[in-house]
Coordinates of C-alpha atoms in Angstrom, one line a residue:
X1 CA 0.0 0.0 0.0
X2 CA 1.3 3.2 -0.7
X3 CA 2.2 5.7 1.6
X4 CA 0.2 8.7 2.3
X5 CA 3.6 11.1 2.5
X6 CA 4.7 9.6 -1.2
X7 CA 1.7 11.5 -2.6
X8 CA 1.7 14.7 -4.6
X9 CA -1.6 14.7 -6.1
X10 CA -4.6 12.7 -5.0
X11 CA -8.4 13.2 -7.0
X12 CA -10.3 11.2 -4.2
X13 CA -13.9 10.2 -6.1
X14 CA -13.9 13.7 -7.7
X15 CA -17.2 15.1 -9.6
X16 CA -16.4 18.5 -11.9
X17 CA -17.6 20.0 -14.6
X18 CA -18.9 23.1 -16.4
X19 CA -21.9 25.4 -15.9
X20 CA -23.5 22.2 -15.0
X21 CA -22.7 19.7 -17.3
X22 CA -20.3 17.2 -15.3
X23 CA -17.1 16.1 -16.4
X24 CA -15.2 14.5 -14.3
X25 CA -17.3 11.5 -12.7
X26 CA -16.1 10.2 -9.5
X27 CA -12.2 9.9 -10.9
X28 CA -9.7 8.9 -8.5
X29 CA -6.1 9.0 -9.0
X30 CA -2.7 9.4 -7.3
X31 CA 0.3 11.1 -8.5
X32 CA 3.4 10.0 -6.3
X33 CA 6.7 11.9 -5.9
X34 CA 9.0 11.6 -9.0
X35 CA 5.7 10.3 -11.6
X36 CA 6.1 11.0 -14.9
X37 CA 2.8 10.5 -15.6
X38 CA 0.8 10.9 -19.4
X39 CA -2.1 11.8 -19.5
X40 CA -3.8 10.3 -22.7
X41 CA -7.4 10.0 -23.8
X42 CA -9.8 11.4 -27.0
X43 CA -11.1 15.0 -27.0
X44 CA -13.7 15.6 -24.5
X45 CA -12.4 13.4 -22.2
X46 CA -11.3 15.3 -19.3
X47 CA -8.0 15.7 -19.1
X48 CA -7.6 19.6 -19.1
X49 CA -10.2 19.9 -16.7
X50 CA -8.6 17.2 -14.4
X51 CA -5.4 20.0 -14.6
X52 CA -7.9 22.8 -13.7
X53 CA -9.5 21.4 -10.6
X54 CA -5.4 20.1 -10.0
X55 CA -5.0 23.9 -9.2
X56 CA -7.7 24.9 -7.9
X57 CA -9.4 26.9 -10.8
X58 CA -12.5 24.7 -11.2
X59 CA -14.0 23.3 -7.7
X60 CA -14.9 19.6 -6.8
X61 CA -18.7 19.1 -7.0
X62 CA -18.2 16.3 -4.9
X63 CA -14.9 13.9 -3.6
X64 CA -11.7 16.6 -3.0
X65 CA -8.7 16.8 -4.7
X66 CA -5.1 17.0 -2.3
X67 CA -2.0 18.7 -2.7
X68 CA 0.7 17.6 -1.0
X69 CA -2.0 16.1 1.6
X70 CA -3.7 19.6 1.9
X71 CA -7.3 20.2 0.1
X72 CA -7.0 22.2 -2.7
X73 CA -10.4 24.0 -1.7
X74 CA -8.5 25.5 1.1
X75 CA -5.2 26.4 0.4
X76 CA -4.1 29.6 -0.3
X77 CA -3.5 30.9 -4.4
X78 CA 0.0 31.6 -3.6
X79 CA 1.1 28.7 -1.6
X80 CA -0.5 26.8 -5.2
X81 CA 1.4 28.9 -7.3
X82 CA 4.5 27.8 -5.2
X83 CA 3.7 24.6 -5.4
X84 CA 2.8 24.0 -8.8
X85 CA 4.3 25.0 -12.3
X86 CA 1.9 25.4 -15.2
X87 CA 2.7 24.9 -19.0
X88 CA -0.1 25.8 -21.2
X89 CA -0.6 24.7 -24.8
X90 CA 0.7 28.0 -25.8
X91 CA 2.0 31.2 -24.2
X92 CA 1.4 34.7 -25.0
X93 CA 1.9 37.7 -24.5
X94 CA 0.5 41.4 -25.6
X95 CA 3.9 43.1 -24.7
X96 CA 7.4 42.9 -25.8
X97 CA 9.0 41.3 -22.8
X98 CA 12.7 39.5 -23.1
X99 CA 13.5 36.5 -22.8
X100 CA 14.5 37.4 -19.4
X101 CA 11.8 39.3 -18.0
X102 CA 8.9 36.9 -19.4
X103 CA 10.9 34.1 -17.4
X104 CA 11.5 36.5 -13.6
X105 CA 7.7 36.4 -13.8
X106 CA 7.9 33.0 -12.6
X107 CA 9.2 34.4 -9.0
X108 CA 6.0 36.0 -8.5
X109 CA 4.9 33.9 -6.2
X110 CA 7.6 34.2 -4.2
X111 CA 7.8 37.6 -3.7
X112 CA 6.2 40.0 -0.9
X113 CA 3.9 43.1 -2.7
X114 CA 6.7 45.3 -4.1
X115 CA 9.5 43.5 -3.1
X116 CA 12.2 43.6 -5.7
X117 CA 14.2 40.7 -6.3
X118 CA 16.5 38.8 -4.3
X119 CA 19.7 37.0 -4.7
X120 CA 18.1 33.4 -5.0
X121 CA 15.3 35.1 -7.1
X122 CA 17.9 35.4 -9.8
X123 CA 19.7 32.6 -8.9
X124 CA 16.2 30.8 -9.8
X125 CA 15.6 32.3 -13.5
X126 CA 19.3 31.5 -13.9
X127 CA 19.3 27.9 -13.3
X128 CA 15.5 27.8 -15.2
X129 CA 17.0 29.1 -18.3
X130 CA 20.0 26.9 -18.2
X131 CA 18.0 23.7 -18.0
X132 CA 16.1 24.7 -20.7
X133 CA 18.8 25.5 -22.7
X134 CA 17.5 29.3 -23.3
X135 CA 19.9 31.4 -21.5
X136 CA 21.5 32.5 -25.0
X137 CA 18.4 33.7 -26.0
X138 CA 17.8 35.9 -22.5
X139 CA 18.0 39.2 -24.1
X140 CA 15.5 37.9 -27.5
X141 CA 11.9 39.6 -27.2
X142 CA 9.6 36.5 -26.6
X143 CA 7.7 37.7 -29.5
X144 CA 10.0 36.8 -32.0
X145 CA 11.1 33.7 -31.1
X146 CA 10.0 30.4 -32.8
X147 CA 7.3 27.8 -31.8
X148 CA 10.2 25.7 -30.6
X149 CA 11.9 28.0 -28.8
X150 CA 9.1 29.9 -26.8
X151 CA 8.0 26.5 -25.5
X152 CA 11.0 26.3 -24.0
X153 CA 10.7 29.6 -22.5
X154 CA 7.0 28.7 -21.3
X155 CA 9.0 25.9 -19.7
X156 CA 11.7 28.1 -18.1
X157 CA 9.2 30.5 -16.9
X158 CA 7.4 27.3 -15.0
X159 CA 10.4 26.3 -13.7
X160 CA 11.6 29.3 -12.1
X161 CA 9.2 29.0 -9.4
X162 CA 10.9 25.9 -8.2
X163 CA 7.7 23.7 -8.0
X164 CA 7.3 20.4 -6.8
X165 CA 4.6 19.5 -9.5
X166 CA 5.3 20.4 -13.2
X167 CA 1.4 20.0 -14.9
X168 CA 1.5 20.7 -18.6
X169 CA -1.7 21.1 -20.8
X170 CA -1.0 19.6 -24.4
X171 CA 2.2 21.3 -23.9
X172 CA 3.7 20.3 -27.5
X173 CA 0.4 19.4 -29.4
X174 CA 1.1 22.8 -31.6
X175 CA 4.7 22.1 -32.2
X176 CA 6.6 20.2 -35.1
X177 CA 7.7 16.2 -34.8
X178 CA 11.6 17.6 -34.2
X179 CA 10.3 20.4 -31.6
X180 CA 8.3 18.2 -30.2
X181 CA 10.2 15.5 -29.3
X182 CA 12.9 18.1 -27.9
X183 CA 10.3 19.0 -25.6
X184 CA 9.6 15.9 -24.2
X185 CA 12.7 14.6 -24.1
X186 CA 13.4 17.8 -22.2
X187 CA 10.9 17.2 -19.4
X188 CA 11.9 13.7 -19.0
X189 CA 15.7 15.4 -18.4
X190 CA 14.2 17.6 -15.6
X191 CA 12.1 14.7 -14.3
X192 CA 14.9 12.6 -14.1
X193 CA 17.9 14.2 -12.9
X194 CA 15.6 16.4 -10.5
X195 CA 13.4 14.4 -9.6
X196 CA 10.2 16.9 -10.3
X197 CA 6.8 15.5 -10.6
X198 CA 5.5 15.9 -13.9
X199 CA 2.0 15.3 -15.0
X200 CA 1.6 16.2 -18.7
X201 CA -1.4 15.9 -21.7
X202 CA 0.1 13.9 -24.5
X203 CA -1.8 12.9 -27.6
X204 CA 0.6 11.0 -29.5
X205 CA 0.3 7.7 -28.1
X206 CA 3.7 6.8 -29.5
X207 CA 5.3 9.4 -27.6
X208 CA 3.9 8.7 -24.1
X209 CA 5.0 4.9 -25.4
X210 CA 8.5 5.8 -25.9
X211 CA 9.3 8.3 -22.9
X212 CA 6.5 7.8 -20.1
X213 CA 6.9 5.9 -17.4
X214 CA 3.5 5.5 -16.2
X215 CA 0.0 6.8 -18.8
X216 CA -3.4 7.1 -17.7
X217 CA -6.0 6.9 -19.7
X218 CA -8.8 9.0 -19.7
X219 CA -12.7 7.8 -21.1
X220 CA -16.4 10.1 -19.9
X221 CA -14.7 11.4 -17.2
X222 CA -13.2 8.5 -15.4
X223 CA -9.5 6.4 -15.5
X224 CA -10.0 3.8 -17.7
X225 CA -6.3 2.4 -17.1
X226 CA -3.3 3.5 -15.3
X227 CA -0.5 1.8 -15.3
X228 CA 2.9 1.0 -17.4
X229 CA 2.8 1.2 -21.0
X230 CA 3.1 -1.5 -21.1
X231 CA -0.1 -2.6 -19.1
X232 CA -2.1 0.0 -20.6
X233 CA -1.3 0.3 -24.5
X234 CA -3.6 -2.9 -25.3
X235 CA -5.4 -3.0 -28.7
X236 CA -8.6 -3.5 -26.7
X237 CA -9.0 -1.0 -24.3
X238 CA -7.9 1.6 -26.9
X239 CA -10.5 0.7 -29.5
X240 CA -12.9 1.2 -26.7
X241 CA -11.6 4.3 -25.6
X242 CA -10.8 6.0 -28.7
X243 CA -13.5 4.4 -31.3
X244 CA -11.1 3.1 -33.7
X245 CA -9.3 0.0 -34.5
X246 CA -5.3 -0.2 -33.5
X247 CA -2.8 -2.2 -33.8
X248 CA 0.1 -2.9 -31.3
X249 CA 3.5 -4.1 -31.2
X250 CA 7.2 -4.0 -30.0
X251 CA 9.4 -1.7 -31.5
X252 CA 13.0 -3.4 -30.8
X253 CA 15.2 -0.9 -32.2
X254 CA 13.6 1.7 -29.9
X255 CA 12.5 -0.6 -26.9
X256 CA 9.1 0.6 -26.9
X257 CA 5.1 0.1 -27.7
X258 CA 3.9 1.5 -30.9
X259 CA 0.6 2.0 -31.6
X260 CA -1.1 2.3 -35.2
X261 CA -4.4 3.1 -36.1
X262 CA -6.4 0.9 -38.8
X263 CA -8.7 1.8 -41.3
X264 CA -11.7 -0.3 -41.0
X265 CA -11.7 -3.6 -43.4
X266 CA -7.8 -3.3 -43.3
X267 CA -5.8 -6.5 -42.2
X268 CA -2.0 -5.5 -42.9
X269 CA -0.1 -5.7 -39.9
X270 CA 2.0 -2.7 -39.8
X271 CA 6.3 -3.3 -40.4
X272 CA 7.8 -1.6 -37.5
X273 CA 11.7 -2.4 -38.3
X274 CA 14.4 -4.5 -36.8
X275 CA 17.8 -3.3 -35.4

């Protein structure tokens, strides 16, 4: 059984939703220190809303959600934002901040009302942009920076908070296969050698496959399956889950699951190559 102090995140029987219509129905799950969870699961499913009621900006109609063993529902919006690091989908901004300044914002939390910054303020952005491999682009307005490399700003800027939960909201669904994958593998970096908890939207199966840990699956509002890939990537439960047929097999040359989808009526078995 797992310990109660291992716990970052814990959705106990949680009910949520929108201007009435529910979402979320009665989903547990716990997110233990040093997950590197994926969150997968078809449009609708509930996966950025399970993020919102993560942090507090959509309430619990019924069960409660815990952070770090403390309800949600009563902690204070700064001690969350100390907490917890957010990576939307896409950042932006209306004014032309650096590189720099975009990525200070993510001491905010940490600082009294008009209380400049401090020596370990700086010391924060410094070691954000470093592991993020943007320090050389500190002095760049945000603005004109690519898809690839504002990401990894929006990841910098998340990071300079110095959470202990990294959530990230279809974080690289917008960027190209190269940029993409440099953002993941990024994340798994940070997860890795700093041992931050990272919960992340991923919708390329393949991806979660390769460089996930742990996936949970999301269907109507509930976990289908959480586990290893390899005890949740099975042709059955995603046909189910995402109303198509699939295919799955071993990749050897990567060590990994792949998943293909099947036209309906088609029986080729997918080539995946062999080292």
């Amino acid at each position: 059984m797992m310990d109660a102090g291992d716990t970052v995140l814990a959705f106990e029987a949680v009910d949520a939703g929108y201007r009435g219509r529910p979402v979320l129905r009665g989903l547990s799950l716990a997110v233990r220190i040093g997950d590197c969870l994926a969150l997968l699961g078809p449009n609708g499913a509930g996966k950025t809303t399970l993020l919102q009621v993560a942090t507090g900006l959509i309430p619990c109609r019924a069960g409660r959600v815990l952070l770090f063993g403390e309800p949600v529902a009563r902690m204070p919006a700064a001690r969350r934002a100390r907490l917890v690091g957010v990576v939307a989908q896409e950042l932006s901004t209306p004014m032309a901040f650096t590189v720099e300044e975009l990525v200070a914002m993510g001491r905010t939390a940490h600082l009294g009302r008009w209380q400049p910054p401090t020596p370990d303020d700086r010391r924060a952005v410094d070691e954000a942009l470093a592991m993020t491999d943007t320090a050389a682009l500190r002095r760049r307005v945000f603005q004109t920076l690519s898809s690839g490399e504002r990401q990894r700003v929006a990841l910098a800027l998340a990071l300079a908070g110095e959470p202990r939960l990294l959530l990230l909201d279809e974080a690289t669904s917008h960027l190209d296969m190269s940029h993409r994958l440099e953002i993941i593998q990024l994340i798994r970096r940070i997860n890795t050698e700093r041992q931050l908890t990272v919960v992340m939207i991923v919708h390329d199966l393949n991806l979660a496959a390769e460089f996930f840990p742990r996936i949970a699956v999301l269907a109507d509002g509930r976990i289908a399956a959480d586990g290893t890939p390899g005890e949740v990537l099975r042709a059955p439960l995603l046909r189910r889950v995402y109303g198509c047929d699939v295919t799955v097999q071993q990749d050897s040359a990567a060590n990994c699951l792949r998943v293909f989808p099947r036209a309906p009526g088609r029986q080729e078995t997918p080539h995946v190559p062999q080292p």
